[in-house]
CSV table of C-alpha atoms in Angstrom, one decimal:
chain,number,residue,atom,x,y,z
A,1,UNK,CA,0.0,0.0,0.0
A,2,UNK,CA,2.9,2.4,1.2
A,3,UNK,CA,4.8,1.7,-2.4
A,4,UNK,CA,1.4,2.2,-4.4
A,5,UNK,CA,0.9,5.2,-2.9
A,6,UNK,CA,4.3,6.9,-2.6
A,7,UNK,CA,5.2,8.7,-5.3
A,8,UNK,CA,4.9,12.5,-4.3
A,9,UNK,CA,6.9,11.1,-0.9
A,10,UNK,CA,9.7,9.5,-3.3
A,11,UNK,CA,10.0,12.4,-5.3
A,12,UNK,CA,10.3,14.8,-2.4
A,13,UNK,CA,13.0,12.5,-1.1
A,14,UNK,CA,14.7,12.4,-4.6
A,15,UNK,CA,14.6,16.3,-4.5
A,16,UNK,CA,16.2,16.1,-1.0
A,17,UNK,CA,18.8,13.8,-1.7
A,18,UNK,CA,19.9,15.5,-4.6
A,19,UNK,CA,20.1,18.9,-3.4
A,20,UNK,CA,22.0,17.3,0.0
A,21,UNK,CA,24.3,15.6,-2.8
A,22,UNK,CA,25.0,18.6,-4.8
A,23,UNK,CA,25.6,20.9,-1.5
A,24,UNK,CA,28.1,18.4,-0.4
A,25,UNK,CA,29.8,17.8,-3.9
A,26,UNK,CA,29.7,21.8,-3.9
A,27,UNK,CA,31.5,22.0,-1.2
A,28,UNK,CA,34.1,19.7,-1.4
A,29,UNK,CA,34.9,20.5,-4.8
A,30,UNK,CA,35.7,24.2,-4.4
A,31,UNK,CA,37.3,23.2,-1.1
A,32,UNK,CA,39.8,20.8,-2.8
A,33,UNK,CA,40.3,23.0,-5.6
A,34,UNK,CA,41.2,25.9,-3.9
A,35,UNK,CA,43.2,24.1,-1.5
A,36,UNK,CA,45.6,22.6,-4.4
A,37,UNK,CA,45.4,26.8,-5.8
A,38,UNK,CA,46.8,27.9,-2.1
A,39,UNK,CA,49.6,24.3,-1.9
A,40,UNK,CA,50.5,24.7,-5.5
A,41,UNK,CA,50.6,28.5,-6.4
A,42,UNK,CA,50.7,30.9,-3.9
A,43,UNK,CA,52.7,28.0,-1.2
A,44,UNK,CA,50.4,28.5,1.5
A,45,UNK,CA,50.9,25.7,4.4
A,46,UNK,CA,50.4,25.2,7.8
A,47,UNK,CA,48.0,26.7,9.9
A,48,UNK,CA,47.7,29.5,7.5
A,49,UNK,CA,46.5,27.1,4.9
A,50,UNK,CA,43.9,25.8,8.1
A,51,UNK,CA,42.5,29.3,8.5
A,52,UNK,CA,42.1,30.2,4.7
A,53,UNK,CA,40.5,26.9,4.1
A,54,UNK,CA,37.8,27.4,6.8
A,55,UNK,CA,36.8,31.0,5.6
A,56,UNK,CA,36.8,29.6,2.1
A,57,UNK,CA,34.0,26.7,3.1
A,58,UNK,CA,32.0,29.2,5.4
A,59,UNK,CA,31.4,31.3,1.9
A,60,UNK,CA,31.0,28.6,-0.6
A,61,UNK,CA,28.5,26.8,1.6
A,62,UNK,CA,26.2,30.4,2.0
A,63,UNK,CA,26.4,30.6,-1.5
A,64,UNK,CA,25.4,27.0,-2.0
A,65,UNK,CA,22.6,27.2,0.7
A,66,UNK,CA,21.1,30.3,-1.5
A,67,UNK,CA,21.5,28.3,-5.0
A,68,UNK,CA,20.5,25.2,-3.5
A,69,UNK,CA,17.3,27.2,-1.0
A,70,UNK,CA,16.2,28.8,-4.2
A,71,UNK,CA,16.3,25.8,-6.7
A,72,UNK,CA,14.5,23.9,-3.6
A,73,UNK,CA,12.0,26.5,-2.8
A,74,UNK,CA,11.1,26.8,-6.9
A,75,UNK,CA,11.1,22.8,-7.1
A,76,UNK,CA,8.6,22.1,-4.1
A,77,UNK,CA,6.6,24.9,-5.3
A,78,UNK,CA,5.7,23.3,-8.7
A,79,UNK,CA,5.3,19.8,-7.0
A,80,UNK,CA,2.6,21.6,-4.4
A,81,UNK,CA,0.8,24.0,-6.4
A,82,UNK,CA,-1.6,21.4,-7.3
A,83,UNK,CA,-2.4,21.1,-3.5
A,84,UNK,CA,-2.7,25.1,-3.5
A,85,UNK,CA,-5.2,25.0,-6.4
A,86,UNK,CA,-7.5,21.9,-4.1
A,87,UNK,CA,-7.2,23.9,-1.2
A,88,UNK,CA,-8.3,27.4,-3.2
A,89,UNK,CA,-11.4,25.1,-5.0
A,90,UNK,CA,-12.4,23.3,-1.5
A,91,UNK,CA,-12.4,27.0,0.2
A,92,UNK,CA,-14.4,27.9,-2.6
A,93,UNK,CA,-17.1,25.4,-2.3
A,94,UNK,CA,-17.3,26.1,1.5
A,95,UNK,CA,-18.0,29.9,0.9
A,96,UNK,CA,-20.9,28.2,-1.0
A,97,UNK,CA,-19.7,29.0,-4.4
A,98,UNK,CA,-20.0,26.7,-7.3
A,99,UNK,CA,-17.3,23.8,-7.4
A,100,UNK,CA,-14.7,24.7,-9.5
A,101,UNK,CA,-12.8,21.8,-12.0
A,102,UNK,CA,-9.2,21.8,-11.3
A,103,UNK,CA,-6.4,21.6,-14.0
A,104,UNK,CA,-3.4,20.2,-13.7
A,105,UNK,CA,-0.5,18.5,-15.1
A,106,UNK,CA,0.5,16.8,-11.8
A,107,UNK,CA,1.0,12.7,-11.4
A,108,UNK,CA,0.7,9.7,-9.6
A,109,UNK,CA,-1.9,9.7,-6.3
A,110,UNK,CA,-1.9,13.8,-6.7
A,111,UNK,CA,-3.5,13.3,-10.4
A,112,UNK,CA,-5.7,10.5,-8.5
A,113,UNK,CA,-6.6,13.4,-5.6
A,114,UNK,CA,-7.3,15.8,-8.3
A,115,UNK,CA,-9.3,13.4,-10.5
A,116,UNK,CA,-11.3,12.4,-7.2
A,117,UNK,CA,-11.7,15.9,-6.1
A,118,UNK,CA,-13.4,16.9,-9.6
A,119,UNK,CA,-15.6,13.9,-9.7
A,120,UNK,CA,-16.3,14.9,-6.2
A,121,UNK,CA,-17.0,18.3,-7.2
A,122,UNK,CA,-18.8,17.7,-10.0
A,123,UNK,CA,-21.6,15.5,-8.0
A,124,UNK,CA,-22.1,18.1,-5.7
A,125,UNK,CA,-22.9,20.5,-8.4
A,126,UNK,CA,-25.5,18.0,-9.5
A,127,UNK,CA,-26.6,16.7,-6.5
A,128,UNK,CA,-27.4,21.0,-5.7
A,129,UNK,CA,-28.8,21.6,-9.2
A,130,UNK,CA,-31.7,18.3,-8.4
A,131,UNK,CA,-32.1,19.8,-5.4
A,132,UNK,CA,-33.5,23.3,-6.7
A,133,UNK,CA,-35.3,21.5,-9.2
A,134,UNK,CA,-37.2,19.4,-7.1
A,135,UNK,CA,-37.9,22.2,-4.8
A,136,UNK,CA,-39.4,24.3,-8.1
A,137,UNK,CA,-41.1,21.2,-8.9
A,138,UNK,CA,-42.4,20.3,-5.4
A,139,UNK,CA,-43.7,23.8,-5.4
A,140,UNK,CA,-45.5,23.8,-8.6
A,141,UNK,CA,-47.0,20.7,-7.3
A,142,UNK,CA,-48.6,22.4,-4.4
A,143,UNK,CA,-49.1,25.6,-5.5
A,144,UNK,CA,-52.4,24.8,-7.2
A,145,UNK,CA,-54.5,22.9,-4.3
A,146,UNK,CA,-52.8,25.2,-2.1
A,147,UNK,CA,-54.2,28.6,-4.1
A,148,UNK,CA,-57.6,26.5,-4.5
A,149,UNK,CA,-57.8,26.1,-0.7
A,150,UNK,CA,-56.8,29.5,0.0
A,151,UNK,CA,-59.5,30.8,-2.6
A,152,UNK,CA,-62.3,28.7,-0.7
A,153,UNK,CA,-61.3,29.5,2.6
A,154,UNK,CA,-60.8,33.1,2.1
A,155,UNK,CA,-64.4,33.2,0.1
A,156,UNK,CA,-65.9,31.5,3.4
A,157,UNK,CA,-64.2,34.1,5.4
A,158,UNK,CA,-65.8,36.8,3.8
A,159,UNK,CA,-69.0,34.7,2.8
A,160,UNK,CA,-69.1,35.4,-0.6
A,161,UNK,CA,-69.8,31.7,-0.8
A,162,UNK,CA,-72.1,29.5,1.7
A,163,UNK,CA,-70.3,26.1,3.0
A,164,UNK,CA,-71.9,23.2,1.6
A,165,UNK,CA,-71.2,19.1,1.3
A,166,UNK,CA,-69.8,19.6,-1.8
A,167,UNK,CA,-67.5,22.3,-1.6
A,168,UNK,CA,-66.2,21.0,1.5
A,169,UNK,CA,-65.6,17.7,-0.8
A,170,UNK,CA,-63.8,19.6,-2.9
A,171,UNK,CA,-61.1,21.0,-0.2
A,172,UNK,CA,-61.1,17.4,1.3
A,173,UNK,CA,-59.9,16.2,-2.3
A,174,UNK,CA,-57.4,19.0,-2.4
A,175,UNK,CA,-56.2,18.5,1.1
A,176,UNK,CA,-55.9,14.8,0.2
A,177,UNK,CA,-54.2,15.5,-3.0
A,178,UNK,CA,-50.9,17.6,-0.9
A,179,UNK,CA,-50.9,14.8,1.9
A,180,UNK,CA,-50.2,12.0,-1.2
A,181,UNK,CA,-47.9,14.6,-2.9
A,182,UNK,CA,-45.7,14.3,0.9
A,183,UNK,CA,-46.4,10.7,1.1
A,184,UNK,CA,-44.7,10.1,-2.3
A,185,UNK,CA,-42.2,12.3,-1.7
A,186,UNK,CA,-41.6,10.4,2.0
A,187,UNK,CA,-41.2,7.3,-0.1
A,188,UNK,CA,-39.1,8.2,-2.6
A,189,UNK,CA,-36.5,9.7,-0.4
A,190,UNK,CA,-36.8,7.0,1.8
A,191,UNK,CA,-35.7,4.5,-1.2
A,192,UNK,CA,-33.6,7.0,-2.6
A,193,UNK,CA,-31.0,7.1,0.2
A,194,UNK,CA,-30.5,2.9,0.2
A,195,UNK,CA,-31.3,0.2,2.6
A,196,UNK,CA,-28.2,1.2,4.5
A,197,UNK,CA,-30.0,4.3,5.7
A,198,UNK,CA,-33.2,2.6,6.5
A,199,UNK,CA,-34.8,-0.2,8.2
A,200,UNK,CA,-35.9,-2.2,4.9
A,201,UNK,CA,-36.3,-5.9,5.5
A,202,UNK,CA,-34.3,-7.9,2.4
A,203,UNK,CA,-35.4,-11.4,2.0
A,204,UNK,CA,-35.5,-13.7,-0.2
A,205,UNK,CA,-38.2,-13.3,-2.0
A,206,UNK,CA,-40.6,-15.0,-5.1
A,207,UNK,CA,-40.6,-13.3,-7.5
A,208,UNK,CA,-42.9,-14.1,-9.6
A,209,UNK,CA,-45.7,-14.4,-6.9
A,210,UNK,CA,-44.9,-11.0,-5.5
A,211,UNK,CA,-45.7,-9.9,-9.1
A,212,UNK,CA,-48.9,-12.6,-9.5
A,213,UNK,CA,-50.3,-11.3,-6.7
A,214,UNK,CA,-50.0,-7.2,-7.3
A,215,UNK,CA,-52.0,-8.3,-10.6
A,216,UNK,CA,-54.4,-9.9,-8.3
A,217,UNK,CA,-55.4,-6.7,-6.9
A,218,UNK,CA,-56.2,-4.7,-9.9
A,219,UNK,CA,-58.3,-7.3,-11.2
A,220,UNK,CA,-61.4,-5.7,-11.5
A,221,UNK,CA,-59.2,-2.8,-13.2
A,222,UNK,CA,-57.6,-5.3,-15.7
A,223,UNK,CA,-60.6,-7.6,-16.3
A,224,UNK,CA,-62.0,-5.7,-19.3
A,225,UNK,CA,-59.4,-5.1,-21.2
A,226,UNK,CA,-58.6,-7.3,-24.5
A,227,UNK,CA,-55.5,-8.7,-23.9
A,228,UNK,CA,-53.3,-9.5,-21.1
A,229,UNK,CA,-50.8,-12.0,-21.3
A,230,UNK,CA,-48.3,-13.7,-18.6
A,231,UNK,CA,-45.5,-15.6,-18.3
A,232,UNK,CA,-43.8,-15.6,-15.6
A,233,UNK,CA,-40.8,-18.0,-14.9
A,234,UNK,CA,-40.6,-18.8,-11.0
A,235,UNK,CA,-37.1,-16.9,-9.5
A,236,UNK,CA,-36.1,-15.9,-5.8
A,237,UNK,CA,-34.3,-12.7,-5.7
A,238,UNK,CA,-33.1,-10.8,-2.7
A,239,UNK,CA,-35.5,-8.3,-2.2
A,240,UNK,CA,-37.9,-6.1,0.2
A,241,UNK,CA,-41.6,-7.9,-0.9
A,242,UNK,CA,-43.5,-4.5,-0.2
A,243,UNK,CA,-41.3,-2.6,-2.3
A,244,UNK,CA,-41.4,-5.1,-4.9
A,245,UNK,CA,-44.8,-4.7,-4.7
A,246,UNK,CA,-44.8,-1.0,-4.6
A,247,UNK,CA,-42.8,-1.6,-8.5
A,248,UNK,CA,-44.8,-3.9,-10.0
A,249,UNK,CA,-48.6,-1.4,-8.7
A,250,UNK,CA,-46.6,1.8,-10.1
A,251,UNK,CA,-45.9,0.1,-13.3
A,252,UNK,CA,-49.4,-1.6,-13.6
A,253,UNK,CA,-51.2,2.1,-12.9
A,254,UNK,CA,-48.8,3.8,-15.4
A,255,UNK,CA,-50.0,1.1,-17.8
A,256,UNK,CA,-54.0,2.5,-16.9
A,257,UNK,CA,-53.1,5.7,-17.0
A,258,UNK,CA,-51.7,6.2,-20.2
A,259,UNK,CA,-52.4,2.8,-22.3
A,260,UNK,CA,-54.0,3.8,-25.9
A,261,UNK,CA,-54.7,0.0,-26.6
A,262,UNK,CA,-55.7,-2.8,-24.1
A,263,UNK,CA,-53.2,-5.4,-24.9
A,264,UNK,CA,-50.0,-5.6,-22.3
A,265,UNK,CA,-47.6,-8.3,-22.2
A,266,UNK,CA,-45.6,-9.2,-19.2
A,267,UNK,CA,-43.1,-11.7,-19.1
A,268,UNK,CA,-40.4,-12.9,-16.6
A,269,UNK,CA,-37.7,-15.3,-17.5
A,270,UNK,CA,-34.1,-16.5,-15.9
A,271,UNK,CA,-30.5,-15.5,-17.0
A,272,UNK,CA,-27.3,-17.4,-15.4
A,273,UNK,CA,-27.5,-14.0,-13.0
A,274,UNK,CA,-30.6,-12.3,-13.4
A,275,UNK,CA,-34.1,-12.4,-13.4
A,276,UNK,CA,-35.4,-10.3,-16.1
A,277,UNK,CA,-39.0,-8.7,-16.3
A,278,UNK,CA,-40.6,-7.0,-19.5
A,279,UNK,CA,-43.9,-5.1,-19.4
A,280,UNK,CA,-45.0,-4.4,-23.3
A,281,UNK,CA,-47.9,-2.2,-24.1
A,282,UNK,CA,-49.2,0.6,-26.2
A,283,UNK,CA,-49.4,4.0,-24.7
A,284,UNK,CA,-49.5,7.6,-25.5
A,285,UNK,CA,-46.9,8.8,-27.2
A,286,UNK,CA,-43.1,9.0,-25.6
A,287,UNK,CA,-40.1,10.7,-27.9
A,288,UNK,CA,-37.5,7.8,-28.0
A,289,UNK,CA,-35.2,10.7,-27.3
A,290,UNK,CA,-36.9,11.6,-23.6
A,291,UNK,CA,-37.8,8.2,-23.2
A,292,UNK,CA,-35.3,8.3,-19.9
A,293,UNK,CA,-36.8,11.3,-18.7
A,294,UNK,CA,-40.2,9.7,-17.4
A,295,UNK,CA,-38.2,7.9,-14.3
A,296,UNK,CA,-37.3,11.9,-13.4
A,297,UNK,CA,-39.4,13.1,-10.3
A,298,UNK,CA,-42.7,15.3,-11.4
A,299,UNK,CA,-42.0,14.2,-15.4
A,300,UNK,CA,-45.4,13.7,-17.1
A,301,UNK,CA,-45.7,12.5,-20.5
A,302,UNK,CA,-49.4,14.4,-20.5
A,303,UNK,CA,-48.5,17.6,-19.1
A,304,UNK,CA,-52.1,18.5,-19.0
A,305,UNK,CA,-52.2,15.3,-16.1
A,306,UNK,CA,-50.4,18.6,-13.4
A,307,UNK,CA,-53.7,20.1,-12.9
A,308,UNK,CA,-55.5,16.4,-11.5
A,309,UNK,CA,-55.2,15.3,-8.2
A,310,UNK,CA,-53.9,12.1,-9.6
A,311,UNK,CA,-50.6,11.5,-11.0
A,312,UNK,CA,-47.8,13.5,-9.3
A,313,UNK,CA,-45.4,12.5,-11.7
A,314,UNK,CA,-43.5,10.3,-9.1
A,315,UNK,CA,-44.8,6.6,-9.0
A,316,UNK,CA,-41.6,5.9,-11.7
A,317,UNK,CA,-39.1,7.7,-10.0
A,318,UNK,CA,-40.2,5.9,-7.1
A,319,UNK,CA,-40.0,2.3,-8.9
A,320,UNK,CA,-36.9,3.3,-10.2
A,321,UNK,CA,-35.3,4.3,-6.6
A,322,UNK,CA,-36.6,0.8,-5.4
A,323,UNK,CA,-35.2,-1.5,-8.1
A,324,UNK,CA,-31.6,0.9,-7.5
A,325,UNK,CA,-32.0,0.0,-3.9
A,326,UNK,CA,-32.5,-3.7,-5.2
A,327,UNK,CA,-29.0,-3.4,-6.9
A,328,UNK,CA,-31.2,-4.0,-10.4
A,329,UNK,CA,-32.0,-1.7,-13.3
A,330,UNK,CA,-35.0,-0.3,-14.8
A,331,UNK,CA,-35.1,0.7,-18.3
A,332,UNK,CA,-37.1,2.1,-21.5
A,333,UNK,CA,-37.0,0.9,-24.7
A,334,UNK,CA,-39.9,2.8,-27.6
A,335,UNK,CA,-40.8,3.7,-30.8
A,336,UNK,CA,-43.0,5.9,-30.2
A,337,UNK,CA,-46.3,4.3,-29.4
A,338,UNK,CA,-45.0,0.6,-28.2
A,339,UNK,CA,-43.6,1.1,-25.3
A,340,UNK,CA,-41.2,-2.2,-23.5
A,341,UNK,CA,-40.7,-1.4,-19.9
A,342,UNK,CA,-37.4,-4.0,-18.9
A,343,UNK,CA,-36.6,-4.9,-15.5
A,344,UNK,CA,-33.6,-7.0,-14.2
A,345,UNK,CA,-33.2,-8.2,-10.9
A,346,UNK,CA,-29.8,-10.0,-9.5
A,347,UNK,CA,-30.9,-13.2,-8.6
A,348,UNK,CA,-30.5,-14.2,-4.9
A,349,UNK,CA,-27.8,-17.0,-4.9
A,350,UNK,CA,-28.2,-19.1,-1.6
């Protein structure tokens, strides 16, 4: 680990030794050469030759130790600056400004610092940008039942209109329509941060009767539609069965909500590693090109769907956040109008 990991340490030692090397070899050069120039030319001997050789080395070595400080101080200077520039960007991002990418031509484990610190940086920077986004979205969400309740309540305030069953209804639905909103939201944070945050019991789990049995309850939903077909190869996964469950309703009701033809296929078959799941239906039209943008938080595909109290735009973001938590993948495959929904589970190895 020490030798992986050492190479700033071996080159400040490099840079040590050879500035020790060439203070020494300095040194006893100009020493030996001047003491042959006093012997050989002008015959000095003896103690004189003692004394003149002793002021000779107290010069040479101040004019080495300002050569060598100098080339040392310039040296370490270019082999720390990258460590200025992190400290300069982390200061930055602690004032609160935007994290800044650093540059720099730097090697070894200060490269990997750098390339860590940017990565670092640049998910904060994303992680802050969802952030507002989902607070402009979370507002727009509750503006309108908010500004509808306001309007009744402040209408029975100044009795411009009489209380009655129905309009009472009518804030009941729009109080009813902010506590899902929260609930939704309470969920998919919930998922969102792992089941190393939360309490989630992992089991292992069936499947395919986890997904046999979420059917189950929207039969009277499903029964009069032309064509639903399943095949369902049995599979234990590890898994949370009531977040399985929450998957498997959020896809179903997405499939109610937006189908344009009554025909969905759902199949589930075995890999060597996985347990793969496909939902296949017809649906309102998605552009292949957004087609990852419907697992986004608030994304509608019918924008006009914002002003209902149903469909908050997070049931796939939600599905999506469980299967993560799962360790699988959800994805989206579409031309337009046939939309393949494909799950894939790890499959839970005993």
């Amino acid at each position: 680990m020490w030798g992986h990991n050492s190479k700033l340490l071996a080159k400040l030692v490099i840079l040590n030794s050879l500035v020790i090397l060439f203070v020494i070899l300095l040194a006893g050069l100009s020493v030996k050469d001047y003491a042959c120039f006093l012997v050989n030319s002008e015959q000095v001997t003896g103690q004189l030759l003692v004394s003149s050789l002793n002021g000779f080395l107290f010069k040479i070595s101040i004019v080495a130790f300002l050569i060598v400080g100098l080339f040392h101080y310039f040296t370490v200077k270019k082999i720390l600056r990258p460590i200025k520039q992190l400290s300069e960007a982390a200061k930055k991002m602690k004032e609160g400004h935007p994290p800044e990418k650093v540059d720099s031509s730097a090697s070894g484990e200060l490269q990997e610092l750098i390339d860590n610190f940017n990565s670092m940086a640049e998910t904060i920077y994303s992680v802050q940008e969802q952030r507002e986004e989902m607070l402009k979205d979370i507002a727009h969400e509750l503006r309108t039942p908010l500004t509808n309740i306001n309007g009744y309540l402040e209408g029975l305030q100044n009795e411009v209109i009489d209380g009655d069953p129905e309009l009472f209804g009518s804030l009941l639905e729009e109080s009813r329509r902010i506590t899902r909103i929260v609930e939704l939201l309470t969920e998919l944070n919930s998922w969102s941060h792992g089941t190393y945050f939360f309490e989630k019991q992992f089991d292992s789990v069936e499947v395919d009767k986890v997904m046999t049995e979420t059917f189950t309850a929207f039969k009277w939903k499903l029964e009069n539609l032309s064509a639903i077909q399943m095949n369902l190869e049995p599979a234990e996964i590890l898994g949370n069965a009531d977040g399985l469950r929450q998957v498997f309703t959020n896809l179903i009701q997405n499939f109610l909500d937006y189908r344009t033809q009554g025909d969905l296929t759902v199949t589930g078959k075995k890999t060597e590693t996985h347990y793969v799941i496909s939902f296949t239906h017809h649906g309102q039209y998605i552009d292949p090109e957004k087609k990852d943008l419907i697992f986004e938080r608030f994304y509608r595909v019918d924008e006009a769907r914002s002003t209902k109290s149903d469909g908050a735009g997070l049931g796939l973001a939600i599905a999506k956040s469980i299967i993560s938590a799962h360790k699988g993948t959800i994805g989206l495959t579409t031309d337009g109008t046939e939309h393949h929904f494909q799950i894939e589970f790890p499959l839970h190895q005993a």
